[in-house]
Amino acid sequence: MILVTGATGEVGRAVVDSLLAQGIPVRATSRDPARARLPDGVEVVAADLGDASAVAAAVSGVDGVFLLTGGSEIPLHDKTVATAAASAGVQRIVKLSSGRAGDDTATDPIPQWHRAGERAVRESGVPWIMLRPMGFMSNALMWAGSIREQGAVFAPYAAGRVTVIDPLDIAAVAAIALTSTPTGQILTLSGPEALSPGEQVDIIASVLGRPLRFVEVTPDAARAAIISHGVAPSMADAIMALRATALEDFTSVVHPTVPEITGRPAGAFRDWVARNRAAFA
Ligand SMILES: NC(=O)c1ccc[n+]([C@@H]2O[C@H](COP(=O)([O-])OP(=O)(O)OC[C@H]3O[C@@H](n4cnc5c(N)ncnc54)[C@H](OP(=O)(O)O)[C@@H]3O)[C@@H](O)[C@H]2O)c1
């Protein structure tokens, strides 16, 4: 049995599906199991990862944990789960970290939260694998509203290029890492090519079969837009600091890890858009 935290989110849900496809029993945490909408057969348990006793119950009897945490609570939640997992005799933790955690020059909050979380996992004594993905292709979903309503995308850092990765590839690697990959490894994961936001918009336009405008906006305007969607100002600052790093070479490196682990090429952005066409159309 594998425990998946963050199972109702973008990557966690895909990890659940990948494990079920391999016939592996899954337990999943959600703060609200009634709204989790996970597949039949998944044992859904109510747990906020800040609640140590709920976490202890969730890890009881599992062989491995897919550890997905988010925001400024990453260090605390990773520590809570890793400590409980060690007490319960869990055999491995696969933590979803961040590609930027591997860039020693990155001192903005998100890589720092993940580095602290990774440290807590390593110090727990439970055998571990860290997954460090680059930016998710699914981040493009935040453009869906303006694409539908204005035929346009407004984004900062037009020159920044990121080897964006399909969340399904992260999940495919995670499912293998949870069962057979030797532990003690850091796996840096990327998609097959580095794309600027403008290049991503061109690909979306080509899949939709209609022209789209790309408009570069200032970082301040982008920050204000994030806050207008209900994100706290401190988190908006952390997101903007991460986005600024797209201007560096670090984010445009193609890593061979997805093909090496899964035995097939990493998914292309065009294929991700085709699969998610309805969101933009
Ligand atoms: N987006 C990127 O480009 C990128 C790149 C690299 C790394 N990452 C990392 O990927 C992770 C986010 O993955 P994602 O986008 O798949 O997540 P997501 O879709 O935002 O989902 C977040 C999940 O966390 C759960 N959750 C939130 N607060 C919780 C709490 N207090 N206790 C228990 N569960 C809680 C939610 O479940 P319920 O609501 O059901 O409780 C939900 O399933 C972050 O660690 C991020 O740093 C992201």
XYZ file of C-alpha atoms and ligand atoms in Angstrom:
329
model
C 0.000 0.000 0.000
C 1.250 3.465 -0.951
C 0.097 6.684 0.750
C -0.296 9.658 -1.613
C -0.516 13.117 -0.050
C -1.862 15.982 -2.171
C -3.818 13.275 -3.985
C -6.550 15.608 -5.204
C -4.113 17.986 -6.943
C -2.514 18.060 -10.380
C 0.401 15.684 -9.766
C -0.961 13.698 -6.818
C -4.068 12.610 -8.700
C -1.911 11.435 -11.616
C 0.291 9.481 -9.181
C -2.839 7.792 -7.795
C -3.884 6.783 -11.326
C -0.371 5.516 -12.211
C -0.205 3.362 -9.077
C -3.708 1.945 -9.616
C -2.771 1.116 -13.232
C 0.090 -1.000 -11.825
C -2.350 -2.751 -9.465
C -0.833 -1.144 -6.362
C -3.255 -0.377 -3.500
C -3.477 3.337 -2.693
C -4.384 5.309 0.402
C -4.831 9.052 -0.203
C -5.056 12.066 2.081
C -7.403 14.980 1.595
C -8.543 17.653 3.999
C -12.050 17.005 2.683
C -12.560 13.389 1.544
C -16.203 14.109 0.588
C -14.958 16.384 -2.210
C -11.885 14.356 -3.161
C -13.506 12.545 -6.142
C -10.801 9.872 -6.250
C -11.299 6.587 -8.129
C -13.124 3.640 -6.574
C -10.761 1.440 -4.627
C -8.689 4.304 -3.222
C -8.836 4.475 0.586
C -9.336 8.192 1.236
C -8.440 9.435 4.711
C -9.082 12.875 6.163
C -5.828 14.547 7.127
C -4.434 18.023 7.283
C -0.671 17.515 7.106
C -0.324 19.945 10.001
C -2.191 17.476 12.247
C 0.424 15.023 13.568
C -2.077 12.476 14.902
C -4.052 12.372 11.617
C -0.755 11.976 9.751
C 0.338 9.142 12.077
C -2.908 7.295 11.324
C -2.514 7.916 7.586
C 1.007 6.433 7.377
C 0.190 3.412 9.546
C 0.656 0.182 7.577
C 1.858 1.717 4.301
C 5.023 0.594 2.487
C 5.778 3.915 0.828
C 4.716 7.564 0.794
C 4.425 9.959 -2.133
C 4.999 13.215 -0.267
C 3.449 16.280 -1.882
C 3.251 19.444 0.191
C 2.872 23.082 -0.770
C 3.581 26.679 0.187
C 5.297 27.980 3.270
C 4.159 24.900 5.210
C 6.398 22.596 3.110
C 9.170 22.331 5.784
C 6.736 21.645 8.638
C 4.481 19.251 6.713
C 7.427 17.310 5.247
C 8.871 16.946 8.738
C 5.540 15.837 10.217
C 5.018 13.160 7.554
C 8.652 11.984 7.539
C 8.753 11.693 11.350
C 5.497 9.706 11.407
C 6.718 7.534 8.525
C 9.922 6.705 10.403
C 7.937 5.679 13.500
C 5.619 3.532 11.380
C 8.497 1.695 9.650
C 7.674 3.044 6.180
C 10.219 1.747 3.643
C 10.511 4.754 1.313
C 9.440 8.342 0.806
C 9.340 9.896 -2.653
C 9.174 13.649 -2.137
C 7.958 16.015 -4.828
C 10.485 18.835 -4.514
C 11.409 21.550 -6.996
C 14.011 21.768 -9.749
C 15.138 25.033 -8.216
C 16.063 23.247 -4.977
C 19.076 21.978 -6.914
C 20.273 25.452 -7.833
C 22.555 26.555 -5.005
C 22.274 30.169 -6.148
C 18.480 30.180 -5.662
C 17.735 31.859 -2.343
C 14.083 32.778 -2.939
C 11.421 31.168 -0.697
C 10.125 28.186 -2.718
C 13.502 26.446 -3.247
C 14.370 27.198 0.384
C 11.116 25.598 1.621
C 11.812 22.502 -0.471
C 15.451 22.281 0.650
C 14.268 22.361 4.282
C 11.641 19.705 3.472
C 14.230 17.500 1.751
C 16.490 17.872 4.795
C 13.670 16.761 7.113
C 13.040 13.700 4.946
C 16.748 12.749 4.875
C 17.081 13.265 8.644
C 14.078 11.009 9.342
C 16.140 7.974 8.372
C 13.462 6.680 5.961
C 15.011 5.735 2.575
C 14.157 8.525 0.125
C 14.027 9.691 -3.469
C 13.707 13.394 -4.291
C 11.913 14.405 -7.490
C 12.981 17.867 -8.631
C 10.814 18.890 -11.603
C 11.092 22.054 -13.652
C 7.962 24.174 -14.243
C 4.761 22.251 -14.917
C 3.091 22.440 -18.334
C -0.166 22.759 -16.408
C 0.905 26.229 -15.204
C -0.422 27.316 -18.636
C -3.937 26.703 -17.285
C -3.673 30.097 -15.553
C -3.823 31.607 -19.065
C -7.052 29.774 -19.938
C -9.405 32.614 -18.889
C -7.706 35.351 -20.940
C -7.293 32.990 -23.904
C -11.021 32.179 -23.894
C -12.170 35.753 -23.236
C -9.571 37.944 -24.986
C -7.604 35.634 -27.274
C -4.509 36.822 -25.421
C -1.946 35.851 -22.789
C -0.432 38.457 -20.459
C 2.771 37.235 -18.805
C 6.122 38.580 -17.548
C 9.669 37.532 -18.453
C 9.093 36.980 -22.193
C 12.730 36.010 -22.684
C 12.676 33.328 -19.980
C 12.748 29.736 -21.217
C 11.787 26.712 -19.150
C 11.939 23.001 -20.000
C 8.324 22.606 -18.861
C 7.254 19.086 -17.908
C 3.975 17.193 -18.285
C 2.601 16.359 -14.799
C 1.809 12.868 -16.149
C 5.551 12.323 -16.663
C 6.243 13.354 -13.064
C 3.586 10.872 -11.963
C 4.985 8.103 -14.169
C 8.459 8.612 -12.668
C 6.960 8.793 -9.164
C 5.088 5.511 -9.574
C 8.330 3.759 -10.587
C 10.309 5.545 -7.857
C 7.780 4.366 -5.279
C 8.231 0.741 -6.252
C 11.572 -0.076 -7.841
C 14.073 2.804 -8.247
C 17.064 2.518 -5.870
C 16.652 4.995 -3.004
C 19.063 7.799 -2.061
C 18.725 9.497 -5.457
C 17.803 12.996 -6.537
C 15.981 12.904 -9.884
C 15.883 16.228 -11.733
C 12.998 16.100 -14.200
C 12.311 18.210 -17.271
C 10.286 18.165 -20.432
C 11.852 17.651 -23.859
C 12.510 21.298 -24.846
C 12.918 24.781 -23.380
C 10.044 27.097 -24.261
C 9.449 30.792 -23.664
C 5.914 31.895 -22.743
C 5.485 33.293 -26.267
C 6.483 29.941 -27.796
C 4.006 28.160 -25.533
C 1.272 30.564 -26.632
C 2.115 29.877 -30.302
C 1.724 26.139 -29.678
C -1.623 26.665 -27.912
C -2.786 28.819 -30.861
C -1.750 26.149 -33.337
C -3.610 23.411 -31.429
C -6.728 25.598 -31.074
C -6.498 26.664 -34.732
C -6.925 30.372 -33.937
C -4.526 33.283 -33.464
C -3.558 34.325 -29.935
C -1.679 37.430 -28.820
C 1.210 37.270 -26.360
C 1.594 40.474 -24.352
C 4.571 40.889 -22.024
C 3.584 42.579 -18.753
C 5.739 43.933 -15.934
C 6.455 41.723 -12.911
C 4.386 44.173 -10.797
C 1.354 43.723 -13.070
C 1.775 39.936 -12.964
C 2.014 40.018 -9.145
C -1.172 42.092 -8.933
C -2.957 39.602 -11.212
C -1.933 36.679 -8.975
C -3.196 38.516 -5.883
C -6.489 39.327 -7.650
C -6.997 35.549 -7.986
C -6.958 35.230 -4.185
C -3.290 34.357 -3.580
C -1.781 35.912 -0.433
C 0.740 38.713 -1.150
C 3.607 36.769 0.519
C 2.910 33.736 -1.673
C 2.601 35.988 -4.745
C 6.075 37.341 -3.938
C 7.444 33.783 -3.663
C 5.864 32.843 -7.016
C 7.186 35.980 -8.724
C 10.697 35.378 -7.362
C 10.573 31.872 -8.832
C 9.260 33.142 -12.160
C 12.112 35.638 -12.419
C 14.565 32.728 -12.385
C 13.214 31.649 -15.803
C 15.647 34.231 -17.189
C 18.592 32.106 -16.027
C 20.157 29.192 -17.921
C 19.292 26.722 -15.129
C 15.645 26.386 -16.158
C 16.341 25.785 -19.856
C 18.400 22.596 -19.447
C 16.850 19.384 -20.829
C 17.408 16.497 -18.392
C 17.277 12.893 -19.706
C 15.695 11.492 -16.518
C 12.117 10.953 -17.723
C 13.144 8.772 -20.704
C 15.775 7.002 -18.606
C 13.298 6.046 -15.873
C 10.138 5.458 -17.928
C 11.698 4.081 -21.121
C 9.799 6.538 -23.326
C 10.310 10.149 -24.428
C 9.151 12.974 -22.177
C 5.785 14.356 -23.312
C 5.736 17.415 -25.577
C 3.905 20.627 -24.673
C 1.809 20.266 -27.856
C 0.492 16.902 -26.620
C -0.288 18.331 -23.182
C -2.262 21.188 -24.830
C -4.143 18.741 -27.089
C -5.149 16.700 -24.022
C -6.294 19.869 -22.196
C -7.753 21.654 -25.230
C -11.190 22.052 -23.647
C -9.801 24.370 -20.954
C -8.663 26.896 -23.589
C -11.394 26.500 -26.205
N 3.850 24.345 -10.567
C 5.127 24.179 -10.849
O 5.628 24.639 -11.896
C 6.011 23.380 -9.916
C 7.311 23.075 -10.302
C 8.123 22.329 -9.433
C 7.620 21.901 -8.216
N 6.327 22.223 -7.871
C 5.826 21.747 -6.565
O 4.679 20.930 -6.784
C 3.851 20.989 -5.609
C 2.423 21.316 -6.007
O 1.917 20.252 -6.771
P 0.497 20.341 -7.488
O 0.509 21.524 -8.405
O 0.190 18.992 -8.035
O -0.451 20.677 -6.262
P -1.941 21.251 -6.329
O -2.612 20.838 -7.602
O -1.884 22.693 -5.963
O -2.638 20.456 -5.133
C -2.294 20.686 -3.804
C -2.706 19.454 -2.989
O -2.274 19.645 -1.645
C -3.337 19.292 -0.768
N -3.201 20.140 0.419
C -3.105 21.489 0.452
N -2.968 21.899 1.730
C -2.966 20.791 2.504
C -2.859 20.544 3.910
N -2.708 21.551 4.804
N -2.912 19.268 4.338
C -3.077 18.238 3.454
N -3.167 18.403 2.124
C -3.115 19.661 1.659
C -4.626 19.501 -1.535
O -5.543 18.506 -1.118
P -6.985 18.762 -0.418
O -7.448 20.129 -0.856
O -7.831 17.636 -0.958
O -6.716 18.645 1.031
C -4.189 19.201 -2.978
O -4.389 17.812 -3.264
C 4.471 22.057 -4.700
O 5.311 21.443 -3.760
C 5.307 22.873 -5.679
O 6.364 23.595 -5.061
C 5.526 22.941 -8.685
